[in-house]
Coordinates of C-alpha atoms in Angstrom, one line a residue:
Chain A
G1 CA 2.7 9.8 16.7
I2 CA 6.2 10.7 15.6
Q3 CA 6.7 13.6 13.2
V4 CA 8.9 13.1 10.1
E5 CA 10.0 16.1 8.0
Q6 CA 11.7 15.9 4.7
S7 CA 13.5 18.6 2.8
P8 CA 13.6 19.9 0.2
P9 CA 10.1 19.1 -1.0
D10 CA 11.1 19.5 -4.6
L11 CA 14.5 19.2 -6.3
I12 CA 15.4 19.7 -9.9
L13 CA 18.9 18.7 -11.1
Q14 CA 20.9 18.4 -14.3
E15 CA 22.1 14.9 -15.0
G16 CA 25.5 14.4 -13.4
A17 CA 24.8 16.6 -10.4
N18 CA 25.0 15.5 -6.8
S19 CA 22.2 16.1 -4.2
T20 CA 21.5 15.6 -0.5
L21 CA 18.0 14.9 0.9
R22 CA 17.3 15.3 4.6
C23 CA 14.9 13.6 7.0
N24 CA 14.3 14.9 10.5
F25 CA 12.3 13.0 13.1
S26 CA 10.9 14.1 16.4
D27 CA 11.5 11.0 18.6
S28 CA 13.7 8.0 19.1
V29 CA 13.3 5.3 16.4
N30 CA 13.9 1.6 16.0
N31 CA 14.0 1.7 12.3
L32 CA 14.6 4.2 9.5
Q33 CA 14.2 3.4 5.8
W34 CA 14.7 5.4 2.6
F35 CA 12.4 4.5 -0.3
H36 CA 12.2 5.5 -3.9
Q37 CA 8.7 5.4 -5.4
N38 CA 8.7 4.7 -9.1
P39 CA 6.1 6.1 -11.5
W40 CA 4.0 3.0 -11.1
G41 CA 3.7 3.6 -7.4
Q42 CA 5.9 0.9 -6.2
L43 CA 8.1 1.6 -3.2
I44 CA 11.7 0.4 -3.8
N45 CA 13.8 -0.2 -0.6
L46 CA 16.9 1.9 -0.8
F47 CA 18.3 1.7 2.7
Y48 CA 17.5 0.2 6.1
I49 CA 19.6 2.5 8.3
P50 CA 18.5 3.1 11.9
S51 CA 22.0 4.4 12.6
G52 CA 25.4 4.8 10.9
T53 CA 26.4 5.0 7.2
K54 CA 25.7 2.7 4.2
Q55 CA 26.6 2.9 0.6
N56 CA 25.1 1.3 -2.5
G57 CA 26.6 2.4 -5.7
R58 CA 25.9 6.1 -6.3
L59 CA 23.6 6.3 -3.3
S60 CA 24.7 6.5 0.3
A61 CA 22.8 7.3 3.5
T62 CA 23.8 8.4 7.0
T63 CA 21.6 8.4 10.1
V64 CA 22.6 10.2 13.3
A65 CA 20.0 8.8 15.7
T66 CA 21.1 10.9 18.7
E67 CA 20.5 14.1 16.7
R68 CA 17.3 12.6 15.0
Y69 CA 18.1 13.1 11.4
S70 CA 19.1 11.1 8.3
L71 CA 20.7 12.1 5.0
L72 CA 20.4 10.5 1.6
Y73 CA 23.2 11.3 -0.9
I74 CA 22.8 10.9 -4.6
S75 CA 25.9 11.3 -6.7
S76 CA 26.2 11.7 -10.4
S77 CA 22.4 11.7 -10.8
Q78 CA 20.8 10.1 -13.8
T79 CA 17.3 10.6 -15.3
T80 CA 16.3 7.2 -13.9
D81 CA 16.8 8.7 -10.4
S82 CA 13.7 10.8 -10.9
G83 CA 10.7 10.1 -8.6
V84 CA 9.7 10.6 -5.1
Y85 CA 12.0 9.7 -2.2
F86 CA 10.4 8.9 1.1
C87 CA 11.9 8.6 4.6
A88 CA 10.0 6.4 7.0
V89 CA 10.6 5.6 10.6
E90 CA 9.4 3.1 13.3
Q91 CA 8.9 4.7 16.6
V92 CA 10.5 3.1 19.7
R93 CA 7.6 3.6 22.1
G94 CA 3.9 4.2 22.0
S95 CA 3.4 2.5 18.6
T96 CA 2.8 -0.9 17.0
L97 CA 6.0 -2.7 16.2
G98 CA 6.6 -2.5 12.5
R99 CA 4.3 0.4 11.9
L100 CA 6.0 3.1 9.8
Y101 CA 5.5 6.9 9.8
F102 CA 6.3 8.5 6.5
G103 CA 7.6 12.0 5.6
R104 CA 5.9 13.9 2.8
G105 CA 8.7 13.0 0.4
T106 CA 11.1 14.8 -1.9
Q107 CA 10.1 15.0 -5.6
L108 CA 13.3 14.7 -7.6
T109 CA 13.5 15.6 -11.3
V110 CA 16.7 14.9 -13.2
W111 CA 16.9 16.5 -16.6
P112 CA 19.2 15.2 -19.3
Chain B
S1 CA 13.7 -10.3 3.2
A2 CA 10.2 -10.8 2.1
V3 CA 8.5 -11.0 -1.3
I4 CA 5.0 -9.7 -1.5
S5 CA 2.6 -10.2 -4.4
Q6 CA -0.2 -7.7 -4.5
K7 CA -3.1 -7.9 -6.8
P8 CA -4.6 -6.2 -8.8
S9 CA -1.9 -3.7 -9.8
R10 CA -4.5 -1.3 -11.0
D11 CA -8.2 -1.0 -11.5
I12 CA -10.9 1.5 -12.6
C13 CA -14.1 1.1 -10.7
Q14 CA -17.6 2.5 -10.8
R15 CA -18.7 4.5 -7.8
G16 CA -20.8 2.6 -5.3
T17 CA -19.0 -0.7 -6.0
S18 CA -16.3 -2.5 -3.9
L19 CA -12.8 -3.8 -4.7
T20 CA -10.9 -6.4 -2.9
I21 CA -7.1 -6.2 -2.9
Q22 CA -5.0 -9.2 -2.1
C23 CA -1.5 -9.6 -0.6
Q24 CA 0.4 -12.8 -0.5
V25 CA 3.7 -13.0 1.3
D26 CA 6.4 -15.7 0.7
S27 CA 7.0 -16.3 4.4
Q28 CA 5.0 -16.2 7.6
V29 CA 4.7 -12.8 9.3
T30 CA 2.8 -11.7 12.3
M31 CA 2.0 -8.2 11.3
M32 CA 0.7 -7.0 8.0
F33 CA -0.1 -3.3 7.3
W34 CA -2.3 -1.5 4.8
Y35 CA -1.5 2.0 3.7
R36 CA -3.2 4.5 1.5
Q37 CA -1.5 7.1 -0.7
Q38 CA -3.8 9.8 -2.0
P39 CA -2.7 11.6 -5.2
G40 CA 0.4 13.7 -4.5
Q41 CA 0.4 12.8 -0.8
S42 CA 2.4 10.7 1.6
L43 CA 1.5 7.2 2.9
T44 CA -1.1 6.9 5.7
L45 CA -1.7 3.8 7.6
I46 CA -5.2 2.4 7.3
A47 CA -5.0 -0.6 9.6
T48 CA -2.8 -3.3 11.1
A49 CA -3.9 -6.8 10.2
N50 CA -3.2 -9.5 12.8
Q51 CA -3.8 -13.2 12.2
G52 CA -6.5 -14.6 14.3
S53 CA -7.9 -11.3 15.5
E54 CA -9.7 -8.3 14.2
A55 CA -7.7 -5.6 12.4
T56 CA -6.7 -2.5 14.3
Y57 CA -7.8 0.7 12.5
E58 CA -6.2 4.1 12.6
S59 CA -8.2 7.2 13.3
G60 CA -10.4 8.2 10.4
F61 CA -10.7 4.7 9.0
V62 CA -13.5 2.3 9.8
I63 CA -14.1 -1.4 9.3
D64 CA -17.4 -0.9 7.4
K65 CA -15.5 1.1 4.7
F66 CA -12.2 -0.9 4.7
P67 CA -12.9 -4.5 5.9
I68 CA -9.8 -6.6 6.3
S69 CA -9.3 -10.3 6.4
R70 CA -6.2 -12.1 7.7
P71 CA -6.9 -15.9 7.4
N72 CA -3.3 -17.0 7.9
L73 CA 0.2 -15.8 8.4
T74 CA 1.0 -15.3 4.7
F75 CA -2.2 -13.7 3.3
S76 CA -4.4 -10.7 3.8
T77 CA -7.1 -8.8 1.9
L78 CA -8.3 -5.2 2.0
T79 CA -11.7 -4.3 0.6
V80 CA -12.6 -0.7 -0.3
S81 CA -16.4 -0.6 0.0
N82 CA -19.0 1.6 -1.6
M83 CA -16.4 3.5 -3.4
S84 CA -16.5 7.2 -4.3
P85 CA -14.0 9.3 -6.3
E86 CA -12.3 10.3 -3.1
D87 CA -11.2 6.7 -2.7
S88 CA -9.0 7.0 -5.8
S89 CA -5.5 6.3 -4.4
I90 CA -2.7 3.9 -4.3
Y91 CA -3.2 1.1 -1.7
L92 CA -0.1 -0.7 -0.5
C93 CA 0.4 -3.7 1.9
S94 CA 3.5 -4.0 3.9
V95 CA 5.1 -6.6 6.2
S96 CA 7.6 -6.1 9.0
R97 CA 8.8 -8.2 11.8
G98 CA 9.4 -5.1 13.9
D99 CA 12.9 -3.7 14.5
T100 CA 13.8 -4.9 11.0
E101 CA 13.4 -3.8 7.4
A102 CA 9.8 -3.3 6.1
F103 CA 8.8 -4.6 2.7
F104 CA 6.0 -3.4 0.4
G105 CA 3.8 -4.9 -2.2
Q106 CA 3.8 -3.4 -5.7
G107 CA 0.7 -1.3 -4.9
T108 CA -2.8 -1.1 -6.3
R109 CA -3.6 2.1 -8.2
L110 CA -7.4 2.6 -7.9
T111 CA -9.4 5.0 -9.9
V112 CA -13.1 5.5 -9.1
V113 CA -15.2 7.1 -11.7

């Protein structure tokens, strides 16, 4: 299956700082999503972004499909942004439609 | 979008017993997916649940250990059988229509003692 690599694995920030999380993938994708996993284990959909740029409040994401990477930007971070951020992709070929491959995640800790 | 209700949200079980996790979707979907997340790890697909046919299991997962039912287009169950402490994980169900956004249930945090 497709390989999904996220960096950095861990990120520690002071409240108010900005950060960029990266997701690289090894093959063409139909779908790319960013999730935030809360302390209870629930996956919160942040962005569905197979290509282009989207913004939602303090968060924005950019996917450059031709170069096989995506970036998640968090501006003016808050303590509530803490948690694990996952990138997940759906492979174009050789895989079940709708099946996602996940990266290992970025553990973000924001200190007050 | 899709709203998925997953139950139970958490459970503590004795080794050797079984637990059945339920997922109810608010609309009809062809594909439902079951993932496992072991402590500190990423999500791994267990199986794809198709309505009207047997589930398709990923390498390393077998039907005897993780039987799945899919009686209709809005409901599925995953059973974790003959549990051991190594089965302690978060289990999540997901739906996707393919080529569109995937949605997840709230997850079931299972601890086996």
